[in-house]
Amino acid sequence: MYRDQVYQWAFTHADRIFVDGSGMAIAARASGMKLTENVNGTDLFPVLCATAAKFNTGLFLFGGQAGVAAQAAEKMTARIPGLRISGTRHGYLQTSDEEAELIETINASGARIVLVGMGVPGQEIWIARNRHRLSARVIMGVGGLFDYYSGRIPRAPQLLRRAGLEWTWRLAMEPRRLAGRYIHGNCEFLARLVCFKMLAPIEFGPRRI
C-alpha cells in the first residue's frame, strides 16, 4: 500500500476496516495500541451466512477461479438451511462491458450483501470504484475465502490459526502465487515497523481502536 496510491485511495474510502492478520497485532503492540478482536473473512463467513438466512437476505459471491464461488455457494446452502445465494461469478473481468454486465446482474439478483474475493488490492479497488453502482447494502472484500469454502484449498490447522501463522499454510499451499506477497511483503513490513519505532517523534500511549 505504501507505494500504491490507488490502493491508498480505496483504503481510505472504505466505511469499515477490520483487523485481519497477525501483522496488525504486531504493529499495534509496537505502537502501544490495543486492537479489538481479529475479524477475518474466513471465520466471519459462516456467521454472516447464518444471519443472512435468518433474515432472508440474499448474498452474491463474486471472485475466485471459474466455478469456485458456485461450489462455495453450493456447500454453504447445504450447510445452512434457508441461506439464499442470489448469484455467483468468477473474478476475472476482461472488459468494461463485462463489468457493466456484472453490475447489472448483481443489482437484478436482489442481493443485499456482495462478497468480493479478488485478492488484495484488486478487491478493495474494485469495491471503491463500483460501490456507487451497486444497490447492495454491504460490499466486503474477502480475499481467498471462496477457495476454502469450495474445498479447493484446505484451511490451516487450528494451531497455526491461533498462533497467527495461517499465512505460512497459505504460502505452502500456493508458493508460486504468494511467495512475493508474503516473503518480500513481510520483510518490508517488518523493516518499516523497525524504522517507525526508531524514528517516530511521538510516544504512543495505550489506546483502543
Coordinates of C-alpha atoms in Angstrom, one line a residue:
M1 CA 0.0 0.0 0.0
Y2 CA 2.9 2.4 0.7
R3 CA 3.7 2.7 -3.0
D4 CA 0.2 2.2 -4.4
Q5 CA -1.7 5.4 -4.4
V6 CA -4.8 3.9 -5.9
Y7 CA -4.9 1.3 -3.2
Q8 CA -4.4 4.0 -0.6
W9 CA -7.4 5.9 -2.1
A10 CA -9.6 2.7 -2.0
F11 CA -8.5 2.0 1.6
T12 CA -9.3 5.5 2.9
H13 CA -12.8 5.4 1.2
A14 CA -13.9 2.2 3.0
D15 CA -16.7 2.6 5.5
R16 CA -15.3 -0.1 7.8
I17 CA -11.8 -1.6 8.1
F18 CA -11.5 -4.8 10.1
V19 CA -8.4 -6.1 11.9
D20 CA -7.3 -9.2 10.0
G21 CA -3.9 -10.9 10.5
S22 CA -1.0 -11.1 12.8
G23 CA 0.8 -8.2 11.2
M24 CA -1.8 -5.8 12.5
A25 CA -1.4 -7.2 16.0
I26 CA 2.4 -6.8 15.8
A27 CA 2.2 -3.3 14.6
A28 CA -0.4 -2.4 17.3
R29 CA 1.8 -3.7 20.1
A30 CA 4.8 -1.9 18.7
S31 CA 2.7 1.4 18.7
G32 CA 1.2 0.9 22.1
M33 CA -2.3 0.4 20.8
K34 CA -4.9 -2.1 21.8
L35 CA -6.9 -3.7 19.0
T36 CA -10.3 -5.2 19.1
E37 CA -10.6 -8.9 18.3
N38 CA -9.2 -10.1 15.0
V39 CA -12.0 -10.4 12.4
N40 CA -11.1 -12.3 9.2
G41 CA -13.5 -13.1 6.4
T42 CA -12.9 -16.8 6.6
D43 CA -14.2 -17.0 10.2
L44 CA -16.9 -14.4 9.6
F45 CA -18.4 -16.1 6.5
P46 CA -20.5 -18.8 8.2
V47 CA -21.7 -16.4 10.9
L48 CA -22.7 -13.9 8.1
C49 CA -24.4 -16.7 6.2
A50 CA -26.4 -17.8 9.2
T51 CA -27.5 -14.3 10.0
A52 CA -28.5 -13.7 6.3
A53 CA -30.5 -16.9 6.3
K54 CA -32.3 -15.8 9.5
F55 CA -33.4 -12.6 7.8
N56 CA -33.9 -14.0 4.3
T57 CA -31.1 -11.7 3.0
G58 CA -29.6 -12.7 -0.3
L59 CA -25.8 -12.9 -0.9
F60 CA -23.9 -12.6 -4.2
L61 CA -20.4 -14.3 -4.3
F62 CA -18.0 -12.7 -6.8
G63 CA -14.4 -13.8 -7.2
G64 CA -12.1 -16.8 -7.5
Q65 CA -11.5 -19.1 -10.4
A66 CA -14.3 -20.3 -12.6
G67 CA -16.7 -22.4 -10.7
V68 CA -15.1 -21.8 -7.3
A69 CA -17.7 -19.3 -6.0
A70 CA -20.5 -21.5 -7.2
Q71 CA -19.0 -24.5 -5.3
A72 CA -18.7 -22.5 -2.2
A73 CA -22.3 -21.4 -2.5
E74 CA -23.5 -24.9 -3.0
K75 CA -21.7 -26.2 0.1
M76 CA -22.9 -23.3 2.3
T77 CA -26.5 -23.7 1.2
A78 CA -26.3 -27.4 2.1
R79 CA -24.8 -26.5 5.5
I80 CA -27.1 -23.6 6.4
P81 CA -30.9 -24.1 5.9
G82 CA -32.6 -21.1 4.4
L83 CA -29.5 -19.5 3.1
R84 CA -30.2 -17.6 -0.1
I85 CA -27.3 -17.2 -2.6
S86 CA -28.6 -14.8 -5.2
G87 CA -25.8 -15.4 -7.6
T88 CA -22.2 -16.2 -8.2
R89 CA -19.5 -15.2 -10.7
H90 CA -15.7 -15.9 -11.1
G91 CA -13.4 -12.9 -10.5
Y92 CA -12.0 -12.4 -14.0
L93 CA -13.2 -9.3 -15.9
Q94 CA -11.7 -8.6 -19.3
T95 CA -13.6 -5.5 -20.5
S96 CA -15.7 -2.6 -19.1
D97 CA -18.7 -4.2 -20.8
E98 CA -18.2 -7.3 -18.8
E99 CA -18.0 -5.2 -15.6
A100 CA -21.2 -3.3 -16.5
E101 CA -23.0 -6.6 -17.2
L102 CA -21.8 -7.9 -13.8
I103 CA -23.1 -4.8 -12.0
E104 CA -26.4 -5.2 -13.7
T105 CA -26.6 -8.9 -12.8
I106 CA -25.8 -8.2 -9.1
N107 CA -28.4 -5.5 -8.9
A108 CA -31.0 -7.6 -10.7
S109 CA -30.4 -10.5 -8.3
G110 CA -31.7 -8.5 -5.3
A111 CA -28.6 -9.4 -3.2
R112 CA -28.2 -7.1 -0.2
I113 CA -24.7 -8.4 0.6
V114 CA -21.9 -8.8 -2.0
L115 CA -18.7 -10.6 -1.1
V116 CA -15.8 -9.8 -3.4
G117 CA -12.9 -12.3 -3.5
M118 CA -10.4 -10.9 -5.9
G119 CA -7.3 -10.7 -3.7
V120 CA -5.6 -7.6 -2.3
P121 CA -5.5 -4.9 -3.5
G122 CA -7.8 -5.7 -6.5
Q123 CA -10.9 -6.3 -4.5
E124 CA -10.6 -3.1 -2.5
I125 CA -10.0 -1.0 -5.6
W126 CA -12.9 -2.7 -7.4
I127 CA -15.3 -2.1 -4.5
A128 CA -14.2 1.6 -4.1
R129 CA -14.8 2.2 -7.9
N130 CA -18.1 0.4 -8.1
R131 CA -19.9 0.7 -4.8
H132 CA -22.0 3.6 -6.0
R133 CA -23.2 1.4 -8.9
L134 CA -24.4 -1.4 -6.6
S135 CA -27.8 -1.5 -4.8
A136 CA -26.4 -3.9 -2.1
R137 CA -26.1 -2.5 1.4
V138 CA -22.9 -4.4 2.3
I139 CA -20.0 -4.9 -0.1
M140 CA -17.0 -6.7 1.5
G141 CA -13.6 -7.9 0.3
V142 CA -13.0 -11.5 1.4
G143 CA -9.7 -12.5 -0.3
G144 CA -9.4 -16.2 -0.9
L145 CA -12.4 -17.2 1.2
F146 CA -14.2 -19.0 -1.7
D147 CA -11.2 -21.3 -2.2
Y148 CA -11.6 -22.6 1.3
Y149 CA -15.3 -23.0 1.4
S150 CA -15.4 -24.6 -2.0
G151 CA -12.9 -27.2 -0.9
R152 CA -10.3 -26.2 -3.5
I153 CA -7.7 -25.4 -0.8
P154 CA -7.8 -26.8 2.8
R155 CA -7.7 -24.3 5.6
A156 CA -4.8 -24.1 8.0
P157 CA -4.9 -26.3 11.2
Q158 CA -6.4 -24.5 14.2
L159 CA -3.0 -24.5 15.9
L160 CA -1.5 -22.3 13.2
R161 CA -4.5 -20.0 13.1
R162 CA -4.3 -19.4 16.9
A163 CA -0.6 -18.7 16.6
G164 CA -1.2 -16.1 13.9
L165 CA 0.7 -18.2 11.3
E166 CA -2.1 -19.1 8.9
W167 CA -0.1 -17.2 6.2
T168 CA 2.6 -19.9 6.4
W169 CA 0.0 -22.5 5.5
R170 CA -1.3 -20.4 2.6
L171 CA 2.2 -19.9 1.3
A172 CA 2.8 -23.7 1.4
M173 CA -0.4 -24.3 -0.5
E174 CA 0.3 -21.7 -3.2
P175 CA 4.0 -20.9 -3.2
R176 CA 4.2 -19.5 -6.7
R177 CA 1.3 -17.1 -6.3
L178 CA 2.0 -16.0 -2.8
A179 CA 5.8 -16.1 -2.4
G180 CA 6.3 -12.5 -3.4
R181 CA 3.5 -11.2 -1.3
Y182 CA 4.4 -13.0 1.9
I183 CA 8.2 -13.2 1.8
H184 CA 9.0 -9.9 0.3
G185 CA 6.0 -8.1 1.7
N186 CA 6.5 -9.4 5.3
C187 CA 10.2 -8.4 5.2
E188 CA 9.4 -4.9 4.0
F189 CA 6.6 -4.6 6.6
L190 CA 9.0 -5.5 9.5
A191 CA 11.7 -3.2 8.2
R192 CA 9.2 -0.3 8.1
L193 CA 8.0 -1.1 11.5
V194 CA 11.5 -1.0 12.9
C195 CA 12.1 2.3 11.3
F196 CA 8.9 3.6 12.7
K197 CA 9.9 2.6 16.2
M198 CA 13.3 4.2 15.8
L199 CA 12.2 7.4 14.2
A200 CA 8.7 8.1 15.4
P201 CA 8.8 11.5 17.2
I202 CA 5.7 10.7 19.3
E203 CA 5.5 8.2 22.0
F204 CA 2.1 6.5 21.7
G205 CA 0.3 5.6 24.9
P206 CA -2.1 2.6 25.1
R207 CA -5.4 3.3 23.4
R208 CA -8.2 1.2 22.0
I209 CA -9.1 1.3 18.3

